[in-house]
C-alpha cells in the first residue's frame, strides 16, 4: 500500500475487480455443486477468504476462492460422512440438523482443518514441500480430477438424480448409475446445457484469438447466465418442465459456527492432501505472475495467508479456498495490478449476496454444470503432453500416467499418494543409478584457478524437479546477480517493458538464456554424449543455445575463453563480459528447466 499508485493502478484494479467478481459469483455457485452443498455457500468462498488474503498474501494477481479440484475433494468427504442414501456418520453434532445442515457442518469443519494444516506448515517454514510435487505429477493429478468433475456434472446436464459415491471405483459406480437412468434424461436440461457449452466455447475461442485487440475478454459465462435466468423465469422451467434450479438464496450471511472435533478426527487423512493440493496450485499460479510482473512471493507467507483464509472462511461456512486458473487469468488480463482488485471482486460478491441474489434463483443447475464442464478444457487437454513425455523422459511419463490412472480409479486422495510414491521411486532411480548424493549439489572447486571474470561451477548430482529451483538460486548467488533483473533494468521505460511482455519478447527462460541475454557466456563441461542427445530430443538447442557451448574438459573450455578474449581484447562491447562454466552434468536422465 505504501507504493500504491492511485493514478496508474486504481482504474485498472476497478475494472479487473468488477470483471473478476462477476466470474467469481458464477464459479462459486457452480463449484459448490461439486462439494455437494447448497449453491450459495460457494459465494462465501469468493468473499471471506479473499478478505483475509488481501492482508496476508504476497501475490498481487491471483484470484482467491473456490477451485474445482478442491471442491470435488471436499465433496467426496461430504458424501462419505453424509451420503445421499442411508444414515450419516455417527457424529454428535449432527443431532437435530437436516441433511443439508449436516453437509455444511462437514464442509465447514473440513475447510477449517485444511486451514489449520496450512497455517501450521507456514509457521513451521515448510513451504519448500511443494518442490516435491513436480509439474508432471500435478498435471496428471489435475487431469484425473477433471475427469471426475466431468462425470460428476453429467447428472446436472442430463437432469438426473444420481447418488454421490466416494472411495475407490466411485467413478465407475457413478457412470453405472447414469447409464441405467439415461432414458429419463430431462430434454430441457440437456438442450440448455448444449446451447450454453457451444456458446461459451465459441466466445472463449474468440477471446483467445483476439485478446490483443479486445480491451477486456467478453464475459460470455455471465451473459449466458443472465439469459438462462431470464428464460427459466419466463417459462417457469422449474414447475412446468421439472428443471432443477438454484432456488432460494438467503439475502444475509449465516451465523458463524464452531467446527466439529469429531469431523476433524474423521477427515484428517483427507484434509492434509487437500491442504497440499490447494496450496501447490495457488503457489504455482502466483509464481507465474510474479515472474511476469517482476516481484517476489514468499512460499511460507502464502501458506500462512491461505491457512488464515481457510480458517476464517471455514468459521463462516465457506468452501476450501485456493485459486482457479481461469479466474486468476481474468483478474490479470483485465489489468489488475494489486489485490485491491481482489477486494473489489469480494465487494461485487457482497452485493450479490445481500442485494440481488434473488435474481439468480431461477438459474438451472444444468447451466452451472455446463459452465463447469467448459472450464475443464485446459485441464483435460493436458493429456496431449503424454506422447511428448514418452519421448522426452519415460520416468516422467510413467509418473504422469500412473498418477492419472490411480486418481481416476482409486480416488483423488489415494491417487495423489500413488503419484508421490512413483515420483519418489524415480528420484531414487535417478540418484542411485549414478551413485550421487541428492542434495550435495554444489561444490566449489577452489583448487582450480579462476581467472578474473570467470566462474567455475560444479554439479556432481542429477538435476531434476526437486532441486532445479535450488540449482537456479545457487547459480545466481555464485554469480552475484539475477540476470533476468539486469535484463529488465536495461529497459528503463515501463511502457517499453509492457510492450515487450505483450509481444512475448520478455519472458521467463532457462537459467542459461537469462545469462546469455545479458552478455554472460555459459560453457558446460564433462557432459556424457547421451545428455546432449537427450537435450536435442527436448528441443533444448536453438539460435541462442548451441552445441558449441559444450567442452570435453575444463582445460579445453579455458583455452577457448582465453583465445576468445585475446581476439576481442580491444572490443569494448565484450571486454567486460563474465564467463561462467558449468561442469560435470552427470545424469543422462536429467532435464533442464
Coordinates of C-alpha atoms in Angstrom, one line a residue:
X1 CA 0.0 0.0 0.0
X2 CA 3.0 2.3 0.6
X3 CA 3.8 2.3 -3.1
X4 CA 0.3 2.1 -4.4
X5 CA -0.2 4.5 -7.4
X6 CA -3.8 5.7 -7.5
X7 CA -3.3 7.4 -10.8
X8 CA -1.7 4.5 -12.6
X9 CA -3.3 1.5 -10.9
X10 CA -6.7 2.3 -9.4
X11 CA -8.7 2.4 -12.6
X12 CA -7.2 -0.9 -13.7
X13 CA -7.9 -2.5 -10.4
X14 CA -11.6 -1.4 -10.5
X15 CA -12.1 -2.8 -14.0
X16 CA -10.4 -6.0 -13.0
X17 CA -12.2 -6.3 -9.7
X18 CA -15.7 -5.9 -11.3
X19 CA -14.9 -8.4 -14.1
X20 CA -13.4 -10.9 -11.6
X21 CA -16.2 -10.5 -9.2
X22 CA -18.8 -11.4 -11.8
X23 CA -16.9 -14.6 -12.7
X24 CA -16.3 -15.4 -9.1
X25 CA -20.1 -15.3 -8.4
X26 CA -20.8 -17.7 -11.2
X27 CA -17.9 -20.1 -10.4
X28 CA -18.8 -20.0 -6.7
X29 CA -22.3 -21.2 -7.4
X30 CA -21.1 -23.8 -9.9
X31 CA -18.2 -25.2 -7.8
X32 CA -20.4 -25.6 -4.7
X33 CA -22.3 -28.3 -6.7
X34 CA -19.0 -30.3 -6.8
X35 CA -18.9 -30.2 -3.0
X36 CA -22.5 -31.5 -2.8
X37 CA -23.7 -28.4 -0.8
X38 CA -26.2 -25.7 -1.5
X39 CA -25.0 -23.2 -4.2
X40 CA -24.9 -20.0 -2.2
X41 CA -22.1 -21.4 0.1
X42 CA -19.8 -21.2 -2.9
X43 CA -20.4 -17.4 -2.8
X44 CA -18.9 -17.3 0.7
X45 CA -15.7 -18.8 -0.7
X46 CA -15.4 -15.8 -3.0
X47 CA -15.8 -13.4 -0.1
X48 CA -14.4 -14.4 3.3
X49 CA -11.0 -15.9 2.2
X50 CA -10.4 -13.0 -0.2
X51 CA -10.7 -10.5 2.7
X52 CA -8.1 -12.4 4.7
X53 CA -5.7 -13.0 1.8
X54 CA -5.8 -9.2 1.0
X55 CA -4.0 -8.6 4.3
X56 CA -1.6 -11.6 4.4
X57 CA -0.9 -12.8 0.8
X58 CA 2.1 -11.9 -1.3
X59 CA 0.7 -12.4 -4.8
X60 CA -0.8 -9.3 -6.5
X61 CA -2.6 -11.2 -9.2
X62 CA -4.2 -14.5 -8.1
X63 CA -7.9 -14.6 -7.5
X64 CA -8.6 -16.4 -4.3
X65 CA -11.8 -18.5 -4.0
X66 CA -13.3 -21.8 -4.9
X67 CA -11.2 -24.2 -7.1
X68 CA -12.9 -27.2 -8.8
X69 CA -10.4 -29.8 -7.8
X70 CA -10.6 -28.8 -4.1
X71 CA -14.4 -28.6 -4.2
X72 CA -14.5 -32.1 -5.6
X73 CA -12.2 -33.4 -2.9
X74 CA -14.4 -31.7 -0.3
X75 CA -17.5 -33.2 -1.9
X76 CA -16.0 -36.7 -1.6
X77 CA -15.6 -36.3 2.1
X78 CA -19.1 -34.7 2.5
X79 CA -20.8 -37.6 0.7
X80 CA -18.8 -40.1 2.7
X81 CA -20.0 -38.8 6.0
X82 CA -23.5 -37.7 4.9
X83 CA -24.4 -40.0 1.9
X84 CA -27.4 -39.3 -0.4
X85 CA -28.8 -42.7 0.7
X86 CA -28.6 -44.2 4.1
X87 CA -27.7 -42.9 7.5
X88 CA -25.0 -40.3 8.1
X89 CA -21.9 -40.9 10.2
X90 CA -22.3 -41.2 14.0
X91 CA -21.4 -37.6 14.9
X92 CA -22.9 -36.0 18.0
X93 CA -23.1 -32.5 16.3
X94 CA -25.4 -33.9 13.7
X95 CA -28.3 -34.3 16.1
X96 CA -31.2 -32.1 15.2
X97 CA -29.7 -31.0 11.9
X98 CA -31.2 -31.5 8.4
X99 CA -29.1 -33.4 5.8
X100 CA -28.1 -30.1 4.2
X101 CA -27.1 -28.6 7.5
X102 CA -25.0 -31.8 8.3
X103 CA -23.2 -31.4 5.0
X104 CA -22.5 -27.8 5.7
X105 CA -21.0 -28.7 9.1
X106 CA -18.7 -31.3 7.4
X107 CA -17.7 -28.9 4.7
X108 CA -17.0 -26.0 7.1
X109 CA -15.1 -28.2 9.6
X110 CA -13.0 -29.7 6.8
X111 CA -12.2 -26.2 5.5
X112 CA -11.2 -25.1 9.0
X113 CA -9.0 -28.1 9.4
X114 CA -7.4 -27.6 6.0
X115 CA -6.6 -24.0 7.1
X116 CA -5.0 -25.3 10.3
X117 CA -2.7 -27.6 8.4
X118 CA -1.7 -24.8 6.0
X119 CA -1.2 -22.3 8.8
X120 CA 0.9 -24.9 10.8
X121 CA 3.1 -25.6 7.8
X122 CA 3.6 -21.9 7.2
X123 CA 4.6 -21.2 10.8
X124 CA 7.0 -24.2 10.6
X125 CA 8.5 -22.7 7.5
X126 CA 8.0 -25.9 5.3
X127 CA 6.9 -24.1 2.2
X128 CA 9.6 -26.0 0.4
X129 CA 7.4 -29.1 0.5
X130 CA 5.8 -28.1 -2.8
X131 CA 9.0 -28.7 -4.7
X132 CA 8.4 -32.5 -4.3
X133 CA 5.2 -32.1 -6.3
X134 CA 6.6 -31.9 -9.8
X135 CA 4.8 -30.3 -12.8
X136 CA 4.4 -33.8 -14.2
X137 CA 2.6 -35.1 -11.1
X138 CA 0.4 -32.0 -10.8
X139 CA -0.5 -32.3 -14.5
X140 CA -1.5 -36.0 -14.2
X141 CA -3.4 -35.4 -11.0
X142 CA -5.4 -32.4 -12.2
X143 CA -6.3 -34.2 -15.5
X144 CA -7.7 -37.1 -13.4
X145 CA -9.6 -34.5 -11.3
X146 CA -11.0 -33.0 -14.4
X147 CA -12.3 -36.5 -15.5
X148 CA -14.0 -36.8 -12.0
X149 CA -15.5 -33.3 -12.3
X150 CA -16.8 -34.0 -15.8
X151 CA -18.5 -37.2 -14.7
X152 CA -20.0 -35.6 -11.6
X153 CA -21.6 -32.8 -13.6
X154 CA -23.3 -35.1 -16.1
X155 CA -26.2 -35.6 -13.7
X156 CA -27.0 -31.9 -13.8
X157 CA -26.6 -31.7 -17.6
X158 CA -28.9 -34.7 -18.1
X159 CA -31.3 -33.7 -15.3
X160 CA -30.9 -37.0 -13.4
X161 CA -30.9 -37.9 -9.8
X162 CA -27.6 -39.8 -9.1
X163 CA -26.4 -40.6 -5.5
X164 CA -22.9 -39.4 -4.6
X165 CA -20.3 -42.1 -4.4
X166 CA -16.9 -41.9 -2.7
X167 CA -13.8 -44.2 -2.4
X168 CA -12.1 -46.4 -5.0
X169 CA -14.0 -47.0 -8.2
X170 CA -16.5 -44.3 -7.3
X171 CA -16.3 -43.0 -10.9
X172 CA -17.4 -46.5 -12.2
X173 CA -20.4 -46.6 -9.9
X174 CA -21.4 -43.0 -10.9
X175 CA -21.2 -43.9 -14.6
X176 CA -23.2 -47.1 -14.0
X177 CA -26.0 -45.1 -12.2
X178 CA -26.0 -42.5 -15.0
X179 CA -26.4 -45.1 -17.8
X180 CA -29.1 -47.0 -16.1
X181 CA -31.2 -43.8 -16.0
X182 CA -30.2 -42.4 -19.3
X183 CA -33.7 -42.9 -20.7
X184 CA -35.1 -40.5 -18.1
X185 CA -33.0 -37.6 -19.3
X186 CA -34.7 -34.2 -19.0
X187 CA -34.5 -32.8 -22.5
X188 CA -34.9 -29.2 -21.4
X189 CA -31.8 -29.6 -19.2
X190 CA -29.8 -31.3 -22.0
X191 CA -30.7 -28.7 -24.7
X192 CA -30.0 -25.8 -22.3
X193 CA -26.6 -27.3 -21.4
X194 CA -25.6 -27.9 -25.0
X195 CA -26.5 -24.4 -26.1
X196 CA -24.6 -22.9 -23.2
X197 CA -21.5 -25.0 -23.8
X198 CA -21.4 -24.3 -27.5
X199 CA -21.8 -20.5 -27.0
X200 CA -19.2 -20.3 -24.1
X201 CA -16.7 -22.4 -26.0
X202 CA -17.1 -20.4 -29.2
X203 CA -16.8 -17.0 -27.5
X204 CA -13.8 -18.2 -25.4
X205 CA -12.1 -19.1 -28.6
X206 CA -12.8 -15.6 -29.9
X207 CA -11.4 -14.2 -26.7
X208 CA -8.2 -16.2 -27.1
X209 CA -7.8 -15.4 -30.8
X210 CA -8.4 -11.6 -30.5
X211 CA -7.1 -11.0 -26.9
X212 CA -4.7 -8.4 -28.2
X213 CA -7.5 -6.4 -29.8
X214 CA -10.1 -6.8 -27.1
X215 CA -9.9 -4.3 -24.2
X216 CA -11.3 -7.0 -21.8
X217 CA -12.4 -10.6 -22.5
X218 CA -16.1 -10.9 -23.4
X219 CA -17.8 -12.2 -20.2
X220 CA -19.8 -14.9 -22.0
X221 CA -20.4 -17.0 -18.9
X222 CA -22.0 -14.1 -17.2
X223 CA -24.0 -13.2 -20.3
X224 CA -25.3 -16.8 -20.7
X225 CA -26.2 -17.0 -17.1
X226 CA -28.3 -13.8 -17.3
X227 CA -30.1 -15.1 -20.4
X228 CA -30.6 -18.6 -18.8
X229 CA -32.1 -16.9 -15.7
X230 CA -34.5 -14.9 -17.8
X231 CA -35.6 -17.8 -20.0
X232 CA -36.1 -20.1 -17.0
X233 CA -38.1 -17.4 -15.1
X234 CA -40.2 -16.6 -18.2
X235 CA -41.2 -20.2 -19.0
X236 CA -41.2 -21.4 -15.4
X237 CA -38.7 -24.2 -16.1
X238 CA -38.8 -25.4 -12.5
X239 CA -42.6 -26.1 -12.3
X240 CA -43.5 -26.7 -15.9
X241 CA -40.6 -28.8 -17.1
X242 CA -39.1 -30.3 -13.9
X243 CA -35.8 -28.5 -14.2
X244 CA -33.7 -28.3 -11.1
X245 CA -32.8 -24.7 -10.3
X246 CA -30.6 -22.9 -7.8
X247 CA -33.6 -22.0 -5.6
X248 CA -33.8 -19.7 -2.6
X249 CA -30.7 -17.7 -1.9
X250 CA -30.6 -16.0 1.5
X251 CA -30.1 -12.3 1.4
X252 CA -28.0 -12.3 4.5
X253 CA -24.9 -14.0 5.9
X254 CA -25.4 -17.0 8.1
X255 CA -24.1 -17.0 11.7
X256 CA -20.6 -18.4 12.1
X257 CA -20.2 -21.9 13.6
X258 CA -17.7 -23.8 15.6
X259 CA -16.0 -26.7 13.8
X260 CA -16.7 -30.3 15.0
X261 CA -13.8 -32.1 16.6
X262 CA -15.4 -35.4 15.6
X263 CA -15.3 -34.3 12.0
X264 CA -11.7 -33.4 12.5
X265 CA -10.9 -36.9 13.6
X266 CA -12.8 -38.5 10.7
X267 CA -11.4 -36.2 7.9
X268 CA -7.8 -35.6 8.9
X269 CA -6.5 -38.1 6.4
X270 CA -8.3 -36.3 3.5
X271 CA -7.7 -32.8 4.9
X272 CA -3.9 -32.9 4.5
X273 CA -3.8 -33.7 0.8
X274 CA -6.5 -31.1 0.2
X275 CA -4.2 -28.6 2.0
X276 CA -1.2 -29.6 -0.1
X277 CA -3.1 -29.5 -3.4
X278 CA -4.8 -26.2 -2.7
X279 CA -1.5 -24.5 -1.8
X280 CA 0.5 -26.1 -4.6
X281 CA -1.9 -24.9 -7.3
X282 CA -2.2 -21.4 -5.9
X283 CA 1.6 -21.1 -5.4
X284 CA 2.3 -22.3 -9.0
X285 CA -0.1 -19.7 -10.4
X286 CA 1.3 -17.0 -8.2
X287 CA 4.8 -17.8 -9.2
X288 CA 3.9 -17.4 -12.9
X289 CA 2.5 -14.0 -12.4
X290 CA 5.3 -12.9 -10.0
X291 CA 7.9 -13.7 -12.7
X292 CA 5.9 -12.0 -15.4
X293 CA 5.4 -8.8 -13.4
X294 CA 8.8 -8.9 -11.7
X295 CA 8.0 -9.1 -7.9
X296 CA 8.8 -11.6 -5.2
X297 CA 6.4 -14.0 -3.5
X298 CA 7.1 -15.9 -0.3
X299 CA 6.0 -19.6 -0.1
X300 CA 5.8 -19.7 3.6
X301 CA 3.9 -16.5 3.8
X302 CA 1.5 -17.8 1.2
X303 CA 0.9 -20.9 3.4
X304 CA 0.1 -18.6 6.3
X305 CA -2.2 -16.5 4.2
X306 CA -4.2 -19.4 2.8
X307 CA -4.2 -21.1 6.2
X308 CA -5.7 -18.0 7.8
X309 CA -8.1 -17.5 4.9
X310 CA -9.5 -21.1 5.2
X311 CA -9.8 -20.9 9.0
X312 CA -11.7 -17.6 8.7
X313 CA -13.8 -18.9 5.8
X314 CA -14.5 -22.3 7.5
X315 CA -15.9 -20.4 10.5
X316 CA -18.4 -18.8 8.2
X317 CA -19.3 -22.0 6.3
X318 CA -17.1 -21.2 3.2
X319 CA -15.7 -23.8 0.9
X320 CA -12.0 -24.6 1.0
X321 CA -10.2 -21.8 -1.0
X322 CA -7.4 -21.8 -3.4
X323 CA -7.3 -20.1 -6.8
X324 CA -8.9 -21.0 -10.1
X325 CA -6.7 -20.6 -13.1
X326 CA -9.4 -19.1 -15.3
X327 CA -10.5 -16.6 -12.7
X328 CA -6.9 -15.5 -12.0
X329 CA -6.4 -15.1 -15.7
X330 CA -9.4 -12.8 -15.8
X331 CA -8.0 -10.7 -12.9
X332 CA -4.6 -10.4 -14.6
X333 CA -5.7 -10.0 -18.2
X334 CA -8.2 -7.2 -17.4
X335 CA -5.4 -5.1 -16.0
X336 CA -5.4 -6.0 -12.3
X337 CA -2.3 -4.5 -10.6
X338 CA -2.8 -5.5 -6.9
X339 CA -5.1 -7.3 -4.5
X340 CA -7.2 -4.2 -4.5
X341 CA -8.8 -5.9 -7.5
X342 CA -9.4 -9.0 -5.3
X343 CA -11.0 -6.8 -2.6
X344 CA -13.3 -5.2 -5.2
X345 CA -14.3 -8.6 -6.5
X346 CA -15.3 -9.5 -3.0
X347 CA -17.4 -6.4 -2.9
X348 CA -19.2 -7.5 -6.0
X349 CA -19.9 -10.8 -4.3
X350 CA -21.2 -9.0 -1.3
X351 CA -23.7 -7.0 -3.4
X352 CA -24.9 -10.3 -4.9
X353 CA -25.3 -12.0 -1.6
X354 CA -27.1 -9.1 0.2
X355 CA -28.9 -7.4 -2.7
X356 CA -29.5 -9.1 -6.0
X357 CA -29.0 -12.8 -5.2
X358 CA -32.7 -13.4 -5.7
X359 CA -32.3 -12.8 -9.4
X360 CA -30.2 -16.0 -9.6
X361 CA -32.9 -18.2 -8.0
X362 CA -34.4 -19.4 -11.3
X363 CA -31.0 -20.3 -12.8
X364 CA -31.0 -24.0 -13.9
X365 CA -28.3 -26.1 -12.3
X366 CA -27.7 -27.6 -15.7
X367 CA -26.3 -24.2 -16.7
X368 CA -23.9 -24.3 -13.8
X369 CA -22.9 -27.8 -14.8
X370 CA -22.3 -26.7 -18.4
X371 CA -20.1 -23.8 -17.2
X372 CA -18.0 -26.2 -15.0
X373 CA -17.5 -28.6 -17.9
X374 CA -16.4 -25.9 -20.4
X375 CA -13.8 -24.6 -17.9
X376 CA -12.3 -28.1 -17.8
X377 CA -10.9 -27.8 -21.3
X378 CA -7.5 -26.7 -20.2
X379 CA -7.1 -29.5 -17.7
X380 CA -8.4 -32.2 -20.0
X381 CA -6.1 -31.0 -22.8
X382 CA -3.0 -31.8 -20.7
X383 CA -3.3 -35.4 -21.9
X384 CA -1.6 -34.3 -25.2
X385 CA 1.7 -34.0 -23.2
X386 CA 1.9 -37.8 -22.8
X387 CA 3.5 -38.6 -26.2
X388 CA 6.0 -35.7 -25.6
X389 CA 6.8 -37.0 -22.2
X390 CA 7.3 -40.6 -23.5
X391 CA 9.9 -39.3 -26.0
X392 CA 11.5 -36.8 -23.6
X393 CA 11.7 -38.7 -20.3
X394 CA 10.0 -42.0 -19.7
X395 CA 10.1 -41.9 -15.9
X396 CA 8.2 -38.7 -16.0
X397 CA 5.7 -40.2 -18.4
X398 CA 5.2 -43.1 -16.0
X399 CA 4.6 -40.7 -13.1
X400 CA 2.0 -38.8 -15.2
X401 CA 0.1 -41.9 -16.4
X402 CA 0.4 -43.7 -13.1
X403 CA -0.9 -40.7 -11.1
X404 CA -3.7 -40.0 -13.6
X405 CA -5.0 -43.6 -13.7
X406 CA -4.7 -44.1 -9.9
X407 CA -6.5 -40.8 -9.2
X408 CA -9.3 -41.7 -11.7
X409 CA -10.0 -45.2 -10.4
X410 CA -8.8 -45.1 -6.7
X411 CA -9.9 -41.6 -5.9
X412 CA -8.0 -38.3 -5.7
X413 CA -6.6 -38.8 -2.3
X414 CA -5.2 -42.3 -3.0
X415 CA -4.2 -41.2 -6.5
X416 CA -2.1 -38.4 -5.1
X417 CA -0.4 -40.9 -2.7
X418 CA 0.3 -43.2 -5.6
X419 CA 1.8 -40.4 -7.6
X420 CA 4.1 -39.3 -4.8
X421 CA 5.2 -42.9 -4.4
X422 CA 6.0 -43.1 -8.1
X423 CA 7.8 -39.8 -8.0
X424 CA 10.0 -40.8 -5.1
X425 CA 10.9 -44.0 -7.0
X426 CA 12.0 -42.0 -10.0
X427 CA 14.2 -39.9 -7.6
X428 CA 15.8 -43.0 -6.2
X429 CA 16.3 -44.4 -9.7
X430 CA 18.0 -41.3 -10.9
X431 CA 20.2 -40.8 -7.9
X432 CA 21.2 -44.4 -7.2
X433 CA 21.8 -45.2 -10.8
X434 CA 24.7 -42.7 -10.8
X435 CA 25.7 -43.1 -7.2
X436 CA 25.4 -39.4 -6.4
X437 CA 24.1 -37.6 -3.4
X438 CA 20.7 -36.0 -4.0
X439 CA 21.3 -32.7 -2.1
X440 CA 25.0 -32.2 -2.3
X441 CA 24.6 -30.4 -5.5
X442 CA 27.1 -27.6 -5.4
X443 CA 30.8 -27.9 -4.5
X444 CA 33.1 -25.0 -5.5
X445 CA 36.4 -26.3 -6.8
X446 CA 38.7 -23.9 -5.0
X447 CA 41.8 -25.8 -6.1
X448 CA 41.1 -24.8 -9.7
X449 CA 42.4 -21.3 -10.7
X450 CA 39.6 -18.9 -11.7
X451 CA 40.9 -16.1 -13.9
X452 CA 39.2 -12.7 -13.5
X453 CA 35.7 -12.6 -15.0
X454 CA 35.4 -16.4 -14.9
X455 CA 33.3 -18.6 -12.5
X456 CA 33.7 -22.3 -12.4
X457 CA 30.7 -24.2 -11.0
X458 CA 30.5 -28.0 -10.3
X459 CA 27.2 -30.0 -10.4
X460 CA 28.1 -33.6 -9.2
X461 CA 24.5 -34.9 -9.0
X462 CA 21.4 -35.2 -11.2
X463 CA 19.3 -32.1 -12.0
X464 CA 15.6 -32.8 -11.6
X465 CA 12.3 -31.3 -10.4
X466 CA 13.2 -31.4 -6.7
X467 CA 16.4 -29.4 -6.9
X468 CA 16.0 -27.3 -10.1
X469 CA 14.9 -24.2 -8.2
X470 CA 17.8 -24.7 -5.7
X471 CA 20.2 -25.0 -8.6
X472 CA 19.0 -21.8 -10.2
X473 CA 19.2 -19.8 -6.9
X474 CA 22.7 -21.1 -6.1
X475 CA 24.0 -20.3 -9.5
X476 CA 22.7 -16.8 -9.3
X477 CA 24.2 -16.4 -5.8
X478 CA 27.6 -17.5 -7.1
X479 CA 27.5 -15.1 -9.9
X480 CA 26.2 -12.3 -7.6
X481 CA 23.2 -11.0 -9.6
X482 CA 20.0 -12.1 -11.2
X483 CA 20.4 -11.9 -15.0
X484 CA 16.7 -11.5 -15.6
X485 CA 16.5 -8.4 -13.4
X486 CA 19.6 -6.9 -15.1
X487 CA 17.9 -7.5 -18.4
X488 CA 14.7 -5.7 -17.2
X489 CA 16.7 -2.8 -15.8
X490 CA 18.2 -2.2 -19.1
X491 CA 14.8 -1.3 -20.4
X492 CA 14.3 1.9 -18.5
X493 CA 10.9 2.8 -19.7
X494 CA 8.0 1.0 -18.1
X495 CA 5.9 1.3 -21.3
X496 CA 8.6 -0.4 -23.3
X497 CA 8.7 -3.3 -20.8
X498 CA 4.9 -3.7 -21.2
X499 CA 5.2 -3.8 -25.0
X500 CA 8.0 -6.4 -24.8
X501 CA 5.9 -8.6 -22.5
X502 CA 2.8 -8.2 -24.7
X503 CA 4.9 -9.2 -27.8
X504 CA 6.4 -12.2 -25.9
X505 CA 9.9 -10.7 -26.2
X506 CA 10.4 -10.6 -22.4
X507 CA 9.5 -14.0 -20.8
X508 CA 10.9 -16.4 -18.3
X509 CA 13.6 -18.6 -19.9
X510 CA 16.0 -21.3 -18.7
X511 CA 18.9 -20.3 -16.5
X512 CA 21.1 -20.2 -19.4
X513 CA 19.2 -17.8 -21.7
X514 CA 18.9 -15.2 -19.0
X515 CA 22.7 -15.1 -18.7
X516 CA 23.3 -15.1 -22.5
X517 CA 20.9 -12.2 -23.0
X518 CA 22.9 -10.0 -20.6
X519 CA 26.3 -10.9 -22.3
X520 CA 27.3 -13.6 -19.9
X521 CA 28.7 -16.6 -21.8
X522 CA 28.0 -20.1 -20.4
X523 CA 30.0 -23.2 -21.1
X524 CA 29.2 -26.7 -20.0
X525 CA 32.0 -29.3 -19.4
X526 CA 32.1 -33.0 -18.9
X527 CA 28.7 -34.0 -20.4
X528 CA 28.0 -37.5 -21.4
X529 CA 27.1 -37.7 -25.1
X530 CA 23.8 -39.2 -24.2
X531 CA 22.9 -36.0 -22.3
X532 CA 23.5 -33.9 -25.4
X533 CA 21.3 -36.3 -27.4
X534 CA 18.6 -36.1 -24.8
X535 CA 18.8 -32.3 -24.8
X536 CA 18.3 -32.4 -28.6
X537 CA 15.2 -34.5 -28.2
X538 CA 13.9 -32.0 -25.7
X539 CA 14.5 -29.2 -28.2
X540 CA 16.9 -27.6 -25.8
X541 CA 19.1 -26.0 -28.5
X542 CA 18.1 -23.0 -30.6
X543 CA 19.7 -19.9 -32.1
X544 CA 20.9 -18.7 -28.7
X545 CA 21.9 -22.0 -27.0
X546 CA 24.1 -24.1 -29.4
X547 CA 26.1 -27.3 -29.0
X548 CA 29.3 -25.3 -29.3
X549 CA 28.9 -24.4 -25.5
X550 CA 29.9 -28.0 -24.6
X551 CA 33.6 -28.9 -24.0
X552 CA 35.2 -32.2 -23.0
X553 CA 37.4 -30.8 -20.2
X554 CA 37.7 -27.6 -18.1
X555 CA 41.1 -27.1 -19.8
X556 CA 39.6 -27.0 -23.3
X557 CA 36.9 -24.5 -22.2
X558 CA 39.6 -22.3 -20.5
X559 CA 41.7 -22.3 -23.7
X560 CA 38.7 -21.3 -25.7
X561 CA 37.8 -18.5 -23.3
X562 CA 41.5 -17.3 -23.4
X563 CA 41.6 -17.3 -27.2
X564 CA 38.2 -15.6 -27.4
X565 CA 39.2 -12.8 -25.0
X566 CA 42.5 -12.3 -26.9
X567 CA 40.7 -11.8 -30.2
X568 CA 38.2 -9.3 -28.6
X569 CA 40.5 -7.6 -26.1
X570 CA 40.2 -4.3 -28.0
X571 CA 36.4 -4.5 -28.3
X572 CA 34.6 -2.6 -25.6
X573 CA 31.4 -4.5 -26.3
X574 CA 32.9 -7.7 -25.0
X575 CA 35.8 -6.7 -22.7
X576 CA 33.6 -6.7 -19.6
X577 CA 31.9 -10.0 -20.2
X578 CA 31.7 -12.5 -17.4
X579 CA 32.3 -16.2 -18.3
X580 CA 30.5 -19.0 -16.4
X581 CA 31.5 -22.6 -16.7
X582 CA 29.0 -25.2 -15.5
X583 CA 30.8 -28.6 -15.4
X584 CA 30.2 -32.3 -14.8
X585 CA 26.5 -32.6 -15.5
X586 CA 26.5 -36.3 -14.8
X587 CA 22.9 -37.6 -15.1
X588 CA 21.8 -38.7 -18.6
X589 CA 18.2 -38.7 -17.4
X590 CA 18.2 -35.2 -16.1
X591 CA 16.4 -32.4 -17.9
X592 CA 17.0 -28.6 -17.8
X593 CA 14.4 -26.2 -16.6

